XYZ file of C-alpha atoms in Angstrom:
565
model
C -16.731 -2.235 67.067
C -19.490 -4.859 65.792
C -21.151 -2.364 63.374
C -19.087 -3.250 60.437
C -19.465 -6.715 61.488
C -23.251 -7.254 61.147
C -23.447 -4.249 58.059
C -24.561 -1.930 60.777
C -23.746 2.255 59.660
C -23.870 3.129 63.613
C -24.281 1.574 66.711
C -28.264 0.977 67.042
C -28.445 0.071 70.908
C -26.584 3.275 72.033
C -28.661 4.245 75.472
C -29.010 8.138 74.188
C -32.220 9.347 73.612
C -31.756 9.925 70.049
C -35.672 11.009 68.906
C -34.800 9.051 65.246
C -34.531 5.534 67.272
C -37.953 6.228 69.193
C -39.966 2.734 68.718
C -43.621 4.053 68.544
C -45.578 1.340 70.540
C -49.144 1.927 70.948
C -47.949 3.083 74.351
C -45.625 5.488 73.239
C -47.956 6.978 71.029
C -50.647 7.220 73.324
C -47.643 9.055 75.693
C -46.866 11.353 72.732
C -50.259 11.820 71.925
C -50.776 13.341 75.620
C -47.871 15.523 75.553
C -49.120 17.263 72.547
C -52.935 17.527 73.620
C -51.128 19.270 76.436
C -49.221 21.923 74.176
C -52.712 22.302 71.889
C -54.211 23.658 75.262
C -51.965 26.378 75.207
C -52.495 27.180 71.608
C -53.854 31.061 71.624
C -55.011 30.434 67.786
C -56.727 27.198 68.529
C -58.669 28.735 71.767
C -56.676 27.162 74.153
C -56.858 27.852 77.824
C -53.742 26.023 79.358
C -52.902 26.652 82.650
C -52.723 23.259 83.596
C -49.969 20.159 84.260
C -49.776 17.245 81.855
C -48.294 14.169 83.583
C -46.268 11.600 82.059
C -44.389 8.876 84.270
C -42.827 5.630 83.801
C -40.333 3.347 85.555
C -36.633 3.739 84.399
C -35.670 3.682 80.662
C -38.984 3.430 79.332
C -38.676 6.119 76.783
C -39.681 9.063 79.004
C -36.530 11.197 78.125
C -36.888 9.901 74.072
C -40.667 10.793 73.927
C -39.977 14.109 75.428
C -37.370 15.059 73.022
C -39.637 13.397 70.221
C -42.311 15.911 71.377
C -40.204 18.703 71.523
C -38.870 18.141 67.513
C -42.873 18.209 66.612
C -43.576 21.165 68.891
C -45.507 24.046 66.894
C -44.357 27.225 66.239
C -44.992 30.134 68.068
C -44.949 28.208 71.390
C -41.651 29.103 73.386
C -40.017 25.998 75.511
C -38.152 25.969 78.735
C -36.735 22.538 79.425
C -35.526 22.025 82.588
C -33.522 18.916 83.133
C -32.412 19.053 86.467
C -34.660 19.685 88.449
C -33.076 19.523 92.417
C -33.110 23.462 92.266
C -34.700 25.687 95.109
C -37.154 28.108 94.178
C -35.113 30.986 93.400
C -32.779 28.759 91.056
C -35.794 26.967 89.641
C -37.366 30.681 88.679
C -33.927 31.846 87.296
C -33.616 28.491 85.444
C -36.929 29.110 83.371
C -36.314 32.700 82.834
C -32.554 31.813 81.755
C -34.605 29.372 79.110
C -36.918 31.252 78.044
C -34.139 34.188 77.456
C -35.831 36.588 79.867
C -33.408 39.761 81.315
C -34.185 40.336 84.586
C -33.704 43.484 86.057
C -30.891 43.808 88.201
C -31.489 45.192 91.652
C -28.919 47.681 93.477
C -29.388 46.099 97.079
C -28.484 42.618 95.700
C -29.557 39.910 93.525
C -32.669 39.450 91.944
C -35.783 38.418 94.277
C -38.588 36.085 93.840
C -40.724 38.767 92.886
C -38.212 40.075 90.617
C -38.459 36.839 88.261
C -42.148 36.195 88.791
C -42.579 39.840 87.264
C -40.195 39.228 84.703
C -41.789 35.848 83.741
C -45.197 37.471 83.803
C -44.553 40.175 81.691
C -42.887 38.052 78.873
C -45.567 35.561 79.087
C -48.137 38.767 78.333
C -46.135 39.703 75.534
C -45.574 36.427 74.255
C -49.653 36.088 74.382
C -50.220 39.468 72.631
C -48.025 38.170 69.600
C -50.072 35.345 69.406
C -47.636 32.898 70.949
C -47.753 30.441 73.696
C -45.042 28.954 76.253
C -44.461 25.624 77.408
C -42.166 24.387 80.738
C -40.788 21.157 80.478
C -39.587 19.227 83.708
C -37.247 16.507 83.400
C -36.876 13.966 85.793
C -39.495 15.725 88.111
C -39.407 13.404 90.749
C -36.822 15.344 92.189
C -38.864 18.151 92.739
C -39.389 19.358 96.367
C -42.507 20.231 97.819
C -42.150 23.814 98.068
C -40.887 24.048 94.155
C -44.036 22.202 93.384
C -46.313 24.679 95.099
C -44.340 27.379 93.700
C -45.117 25.742 89.942
C -48.245 25.842 90.812
C -48.935 29.175 91.808
C -47.104 30.074 88.068
C -50.033 28.455 86.505
C -52.057 31.646 88.028
C -50.505 33.537 85.422
C -52.931 34.220 82.998
C -55.476 36.846 81.475
C -58.820 37.588 81.528
C -59.711 34.711 78.756
C -57.151 32.079 78.965
C -53.639 30.767 80.941
C -50.467 31.888 79.654
C -48.402 28.820 80.727
C -48.641 25.369 80.237
C -46.152 22.787 82.727
C -45.229 19.383 81.658
C -43.926 17.107 84.301
C -41.957 13.659 83.451
C -40.729 11.361 85.750
C -40.540 8.093 87.574
C -43.646 6.464 89.145
C -42.651 8.396 92.378
C -43.918 11.418 91.085
C -47.561 9.981 91.046
C -47.190 9.050 94.834
C -45.586 12.676 95.613
C -49.023 14.137 93.510
C -51.368 12.285 95.704
C -50.125 13.574 98.981
C -52.861 15.861 100.469
C -50.749 18.967 100.647
C -50.320 18.632 97.020
C -54.083 18.382 96.129
C -54.405 21.900 94.964
C -51.767 20.876 92.010
C -53.196 17.395 91.793
C -56.408 19.200 90.710
C -54.678 20.879 87.960
C -53.386 17.818 85.879
C -55.459 18.276 82.879
C -53.694 14.921 81.348
C -51.395 11.815 83.073
C -50.052 8.787 81.291
C -48.016 6.246 82.775
C -45.655 4.320 80.362
C -45.341 0.637 81.035
C -42.586 -1.556 79.936
C -42.899 -3.575 76.063
C -44.165 -6.457 75.798
C -42.812 -9.766 74.338
C -43.814 -8.657 70.689
C -42.876 -5.191 71.256
C -39.514 -6.394 72.535
C -38.858 -7.839 69.322
C -40.036 -5.385 67.128
C -38.244 -2.697 69.130
C -34.655 -4.893 68.435
C -35.415 -4.963 64.682
C -36.736 -1.322 64.854
C -33.344 -0.054 65.934
C -31.426 -2.270 63.729
C -33.385 -1.339 60.544
C -32.620 2.511 61.801
C -28.940 1.747 61.903
C -28.851 0.233 58.226
C -29.356 -3.100 58.820
C -30.703 -5.479 56.055
C -31.519 -9.161 56.078
C -32.333 -11.413 59.025
C -32.332 -10.449 62.648
C -29.173 -11.358 64.140
C -30.627 -12.882 66.771
C -32.581 -15.985 66.765
C -35.721 -16.506 68.109
C -34.940 -18.186 71.568
C -32.297 -15.461 72.611
C -35.346 -12.462 71.592
C -37.806 -14.523 74.255
C -34.491 -14.552 76.680
C -33.614 -10.960 76.627
C -37.254 -9.648 76.684
C -37.032 -11.726 80.020
C -33.963 -10.277 81.132
C -34.778 -7.083 80.056
C -38.142 -6.972 81.699
C -39.345 -4.881 78.342
C -37.390 -1.772 79.440
C -35.985 -0.066 76.243
C -33.071 0.878 78.094
C -31.947 -2.565 79.904
C -32.660 -3.921 76.086
C -30.441 -1.642 74.791
C -27.538 -2.530 77.204
C -28.011 -6.689 76.783
C -28.638 -6.552 72.934
C -25.223 -4.470 72.576
C -22.988 -6.676 75.253
C -24.592 -9.464 73.345
C -23.343 -8.415 69.515
C -20.191 -7.616 71.297
C -19.523 -10.856 72.295
C -20.878 -12.307 68.513
C -18.308 -9.866 66.606
C -15.455 -11.428 69.480
C -16.080 -14.831 68.800
C -16.235 -14.298 65.241
C -20.044 -15.135 65.117
C -23.187 -13.494 63.075
C -26.036 -14.577 65.359
C -26.816 -14.448 68.900
C -27.872 -17.228 70.638
C -29.710 -17.727 73.925
C -26.503 -18.707 75.449
C -24.680 -15.835 74.232
C -27.244 -13.701 75.596
C -27.471 -14.957 79.230
C -23.711 -14.564 79.399
C -24.351 -10.895 78.101
C -27.008 -10.885 80.821
C -24.425 -11.666 83.346
C -21.822 -9.542 82.283
C -24.681 -6.342 82.275
C -26.862 -6.918 85.022
C -24.543 -8.630 87.772
C -26.322 -10.400 89.848
C -29.529 -9.112 88.959
C -29.062 -11.271 86.361
C -29.499 -14.671 88.488
C -27.932 -17.780 87.550
C -27.429 -18.922 84.081
C -29.471 -21.458 82.713
C -27.551 -24.561 82.339
C -24.950 -24.064 85.280
C -24.438 -26.672 87.429
C -23.985 -25.552 90.837
C -26.839 -28.066 92.488
C -25.157 -29.771 95.284
C -26.826 -27.219 97.487
C -30.403 -28.024 96.033
C -29.612 -32.008 96.151
C -28.393 -31.187 99.593
C -32.097 -29.744 100.295
C -33.941 -32.047 98.623
C -32.181 -35.024 101.018
C -33.075 -33.210 104.112
C -36.813 -32.695 102.801
C -37.078 -36.654 102.390
C -35.554 -37.375 105.598
C -37.908 -34.956 106.920
C -41.011 -36.655 105.162
C -39.638 -40.213 106.602
C -39.406 -39.196 109.979
C -43.045 -37.127 109.505
C -44.129 -40.627 108.490
C -42.339 -42.946 111.302
C -44.445 -40.828 113.494
C -47.552 -41.078 112.604
C -46.956 -45.053 112.184
C -45.965 -44.762 115.678
C -48.581 -42.815 116.818
C -51.275 -43.838 115.032
C -53.856 -42.478 117.857
C -52.664 -38.967 116.860
C -54.082 -38.805 113.474
C -58.066 -38.218 114.780
C -58.987 -34.930 114.399
C -57.989 -32.439 116.904
C -60.502 -31.305 119.596
C -59.891 -27.641 119.919
C -58.801 -25.109 117.766
C -55.448 -24.905 119.516
C -54.458 -28.520 118.953
C -55.782 -28.236 114.977
C -52.966 -25.089 114.823
C -50.127 -27.405 115.971
C -51.045 -29.999 113.618
C -48.911 -29.876 109.971
C -51.415 -28.366 107.340
C -51.014 -32.024 105.376
C -53.887 -31.265 103.595
C -52.800 -27.510 102.205
C -51.833 -27.483 98.969
C -48.063 -26.588 98.692
C -46.818 -23.115 96.912
C -46.534 -23.416 93.804
C -48.321 -26.325 93.279
C -51.749 -27.092 90.949
C -55.165 -27.141 92.658
C -57.213 -29.122 91.930
C -59.991 -28.204 89.369
C -63.339 -28.531 90.907
C -66.001 -29.865 89.286
C -68.054 -27.718 86.614
C -65.633 -24.435 87.016
C -64.945 -23.258 83.827
C -61.174 -23.649 82.694
C -59.149 -20.836 81.763
C -59.538 -19.852 77.836
C -56.241 -18.718 76.735
C -56.172 -16.292 73.998
C -57.075 -18.264 70.476
C -55.746 -17.413 67.002
C -57.994 -15.359 65.040
C -57.540 -18.608 61.910
C -59.577 -20.786 64.232
C -62.707 -18.511 64.131
C -62.624 -17.219 60.309
C -65.049 -19.633 59.669
C -67.576 -18.408 61.990
C -67.319 -14.704 60.893
C -70.007 -13.561 58.540
C -69.392 -12.409 55.016
C -72.357 -10.221 55.179
C -71.781 -6.686 56.959
C -75.549 -6.631 57.471
C -74.939 -9.766 59.928
C -72.244 -8.406 61.659
C -74.302 -4.728 62.447
C -77.197 -7.159 63.927
C -74.679 -8.513 66.207
C -73.605 -5.392 67.007
C -76.711 -3.966 67.912
C -77.647 -5.445 71.297
C -74.919 -3.129 72.764
C -76.510 -0.497 71.296
C -79.900 -1.640 72.995
C -81.005 -1.978 69.750
C -83.460 -4.770 68.015
C -81.672 -7.386 66.068
C -84.729 -7.779 63.708
C -84.376 -8.587 60.011
C -84.358 -5.409 57.147
C -81.884 -2.965 56.827
C -79.684 -2.434 60.092
C -78.737 0.888 59.318
C -82.206 2.131 58.707
C -83.327 0.255 61.558
C -80.883 2.245 63.877
C -81.997 5.904 62.293
C -85.226 5.468 63.940
C -83.489 5.190 67.487
C -81.521 8.855 66.717
C -78.262 6.364 65.324
C -76.207 6.272 62.497
C -73.851 4.004 60.966
C -70.797 5.144 60.243
C -67.640 3.471 58.326
C -64.134 4.548 57.753
C -61.193 2.546 56.357
C -58.548 4.499 58.025
C -58.500 3.777 61.369
C -55.625 2.578 63.410
C -55.156 0.329 66.581
C -54.551 3.784 68.629
C -57.302 5.185 66.827
C -59.238 2.349 68.264
C -58.210 2.569 71.855
C -59.215 5.907 71.835
C -62.553 5.610 70.061
C -63.247 2.856 72.987
C -66.568 1.620 71.301
C -66.893 -1.178 70.091
C -67.783 -1.852 66.218
C -67.206 -3.908 63.397
C -63.596 -4.767 61.928
C -63.362 -5.617 58.416
C -60.912 -8.356 57.822
C -59.581 -9.306 54.460
C -58.769 -12.817 54.627
C -55.991 -14.415 51.967
C -57.532 -15.839 48.459
C -61.217 -14.894 49.283
C -63.772 -12.402 49.995
C -63.585 -10.265 53.486
C -65.025 -10.925 56.730
C -66.493 -8.838 59.635
C -65.597 -9.537 63.164
C -67.832 -7.294 66.260
C -65.038 -6.314 68.497
C -66.036 -5.648 71.838
C -63.021 -5.618 74.030
C -59.148 -4.782 73.350
C -56.841 -5.494 75.939
C -52.520 -5.358 75.694
C -52.231 -8.253 73.303
C -55.579 -9.336 72.924
C -58.582 -8.233 71.146
C -62.475 -9.628 72.219
C -64.677 -11.060 69.210
C -68.373 -11.365 69.457
C -69.333 -14.281 67.150
C -72.011 -16.804 67.058
C -70.692 -19.002 69.513
C -69.875 -16.531 72.113
C -66.857 -14.471 73.311
C -63.608 -15.301 72.164
C -59.863 -13.443 72.988
C -58.012 -13.493 70.411
C -54.349 -12.291 70.031
C -53.817 -8.887 68.912
C -50.837 -9.237 66.237
C -52.362 -12.113 63.821
C -55.744 -9.796 64.052
C -54.279 -6.959 62.717
C -52.312 -8.417 59.879
C -55.981 -9.194 58.654
C -57.070 -5.734 59.030
C -56.356 -2.835 56.537
C -58.659 -0.002 58.749
C -62.039 -0.553 57.639
C -64.264 0.011 60.639
C -67.683 0.466 61.139
C -70.112 1.478 64.555
C -72.860 2.818 65.492
C -72.934 6.730 66.649
C -75.340 9.354 68.144
C -75.422 12.875 65.931
C -75.136 15.823 68.216
C -79.056 17.109 67.901
C -78.834 19.440 64.907
C -76.497 17.542 63.192
C -76.004 17.777 59.169
C -72.674 16.655 57.384
C -70.732 19.252 56.546
C -71.219 21.867 58.903
C -70.398 25.149 57.289
C -68.712 27.950 59.095
C -70.982 30.598 60.644
C -73.148 27.880 62.015
C -75.305 28.089 65.403
C -77.688 25.762 67.119
C -77.289 23.025 69.669
C -74.535 21.170 67.847
C -72.338 23.971 67.891
C -73.318 25.148 71.561
C -72.326 21.222 72.150
C -69.342 20.967 70.578
C -68.234 24.404 72.238
C -69.721 23.391 75.271
C -67.482 19.653 75.290
C -64.485 21.473 74.202
C -64.499 23.905 76.982
C -65.100 21.485 79.730
C -61.684 19.339 77.697
C -59.654 22.418 78.320
C -60.564 23.103 81.513
C -61.735 26.970 80.851
C -64.832 28.571 82.083
C -68.145 28.190 80.329
C -68.606 31.118 77.450
C -71.700 33.215 77.736
C -72.111 34.349 74.135
C -73.915 32.075 72.099
C -71.308 29.602 69.976
C -70.486 29.877 66.608
C -68.502 27.556 64.373
C -65.925 30.534 63.472
C -62.309 30.387 62.854
C -61.289 30.434 66.484
C -64.160 26.925 67.461
C -62.911 25.484 64.036
C -58.902 26.557 65.186
C -59.997 24.379 68.898
C -61.310 21.741 66.856
C -57.891 21.225 64.864
C -56.230 21.263 67.934
C -58.095 18.679 69.392
C -58.006 16.466 66.378
C -54.081 16.460 66.163
C -53.894 15.713 69.601
C -55.941 12.404 69.101
C -54.236 11.438 65.827
C -57.460 12.897 63.109
C -56.986 14.553 60.278
C -56.792 17.930 61.536
C -59.069 19.484 59.207
C -61.154 22.130 61.764
C -64.396 19.999 60.323
C -66.401 18.610 63.154
C -67.246 15.135 61.424
C -68.747 11.735 62.868
C -65.129 10.902 63.835
C -64.325 14.306 66.333
C -67.368 14.013 67.665
C -66.974 10.460 68.668
C -63.820 11.221 70.255
C -65.141 14.026 72.010
C -67.472 11.942 73.270
C -65.177 9.458 74.335
C -62.965 12.494 76.081
C -65.438 13.372 77.859
C -67.167 10.132 79.215
C -70.591 10.086 77.057
C -72.435 7.806 78.436
C -72.067 5.631 75.027
C -71.247 1.424 74.799
C -67.434 1.172 75.874
C -65.084 -1.746 74.496
C -64.331 -4.132 77.194
C -60.269 -3.043 78.116
C -59.565 -6.741 79.391
C -59.685 -9.896 77.380
C -63.126 -12.350 78.142
C -62.871 -15.987 78.172
C -64.901 -17.982 75.615
C -68.784 -18.491 76.531
C -71.651 -20.479 75.147
C -74.558 -17.994 73.291
C -77.471 -17.526 75.196
């Protein structure tokens, strides 16, 4: 109804899982990367072994199904997909549905309907035929928290379908948080050990909620300023708790209310009214309403109780002495205990909490010479912060300096190691910030005055992807490894990829041949790298991070400012 009123070509806040409207927050990108990595593991051309479970969980309405639809659109050619959206099935019904999704014809049985063995034999034959043709197969089960224990056990047994070289079926489970609790049960330990990748999708932050609303409006053809003012956006985030589906319901109802009243902008009051209509009692009292008689009555009772208590102490001063026994102490009112919600007194000398700062306040302290930043980064790698060329000093410790101009925040998170950000200051030369921590909404920078947590979004506005860090090349590494290369560096590469694939260790010497390059490409695609099959510094660093090699790591929570020593 309101689309024409706000200049929209379609409804931007439909709750249908339309992949066009998928808002790729950092967490959504990571979730999609986990799913794509699971599919890459089944790619026979990439040397994948498959056979495990990929687990994606999240609260109701956080966008799991939409990510799944987007994921299915990006599944490579040559990959057969079976999608089960209603898993409240028996074991037989599940196998029947899987065969139907894969378009498998199950031989009829003269004595009655097909048995479990008939379905499994037909499925195994299909998977072997697909493998022989160079194809892979993925089973996706949505709402997987509804699976029964016996069905989960049957799914585990399906991952046993294999050849001598690789597993034949990858299974993706998508469900609500209860799914994680289910897999933690002792009787499902065998299945839990086969989960090769898992990711939990959280709700959006306040900044992401605003970006999400703008994104959906842009996709629907909106131009110009948002039809929500700043206070309305904040209230939408609070009322919807950052859950995309709840945001859709609330925004759609608020725009409908604005259209009904002939308004072109939604304010906080209209959001409150829409929340009461959409969420009912769950929305709570609307701010500004005046049913306060009960509150006044309770306040009066509290004053009377306080006065009576004060009178008691005045009339009975002898009772104010300290009690002589623990029982007497427990009977006294806790007059000295802080009230719930009251501010506790700050102890003398205790550090005050440090809220995240704006990056602009730190810019004057950041060096304009990257060599200074290299020396500030050196202690994290146990390098001497001496003068001279820091990269030359690092080479003496079997480390190299690495620089790139194409990094993104999700890649920073995946890489997970401290480094140097190149920040472009308006009307000035670039400056360099040593990044030592990366949280959800903040980054921790190391400057001359100590550690400082800064808000992430303003920081990224000054960052165009320039990143530098130390890295430890594998033994025997040379730039531009050629096809057919062998030696320690290729052995390490193959063994780390095998560890990530969950495959048995190879017995033959590793060679950088077409098969190994295909495995490298699969890893690169899953981690947002250029899938060129060429193992370079970024690929090796990402593999080290994925296999938990002992290297310096980014802190994952903001650190308070501290004085430099």
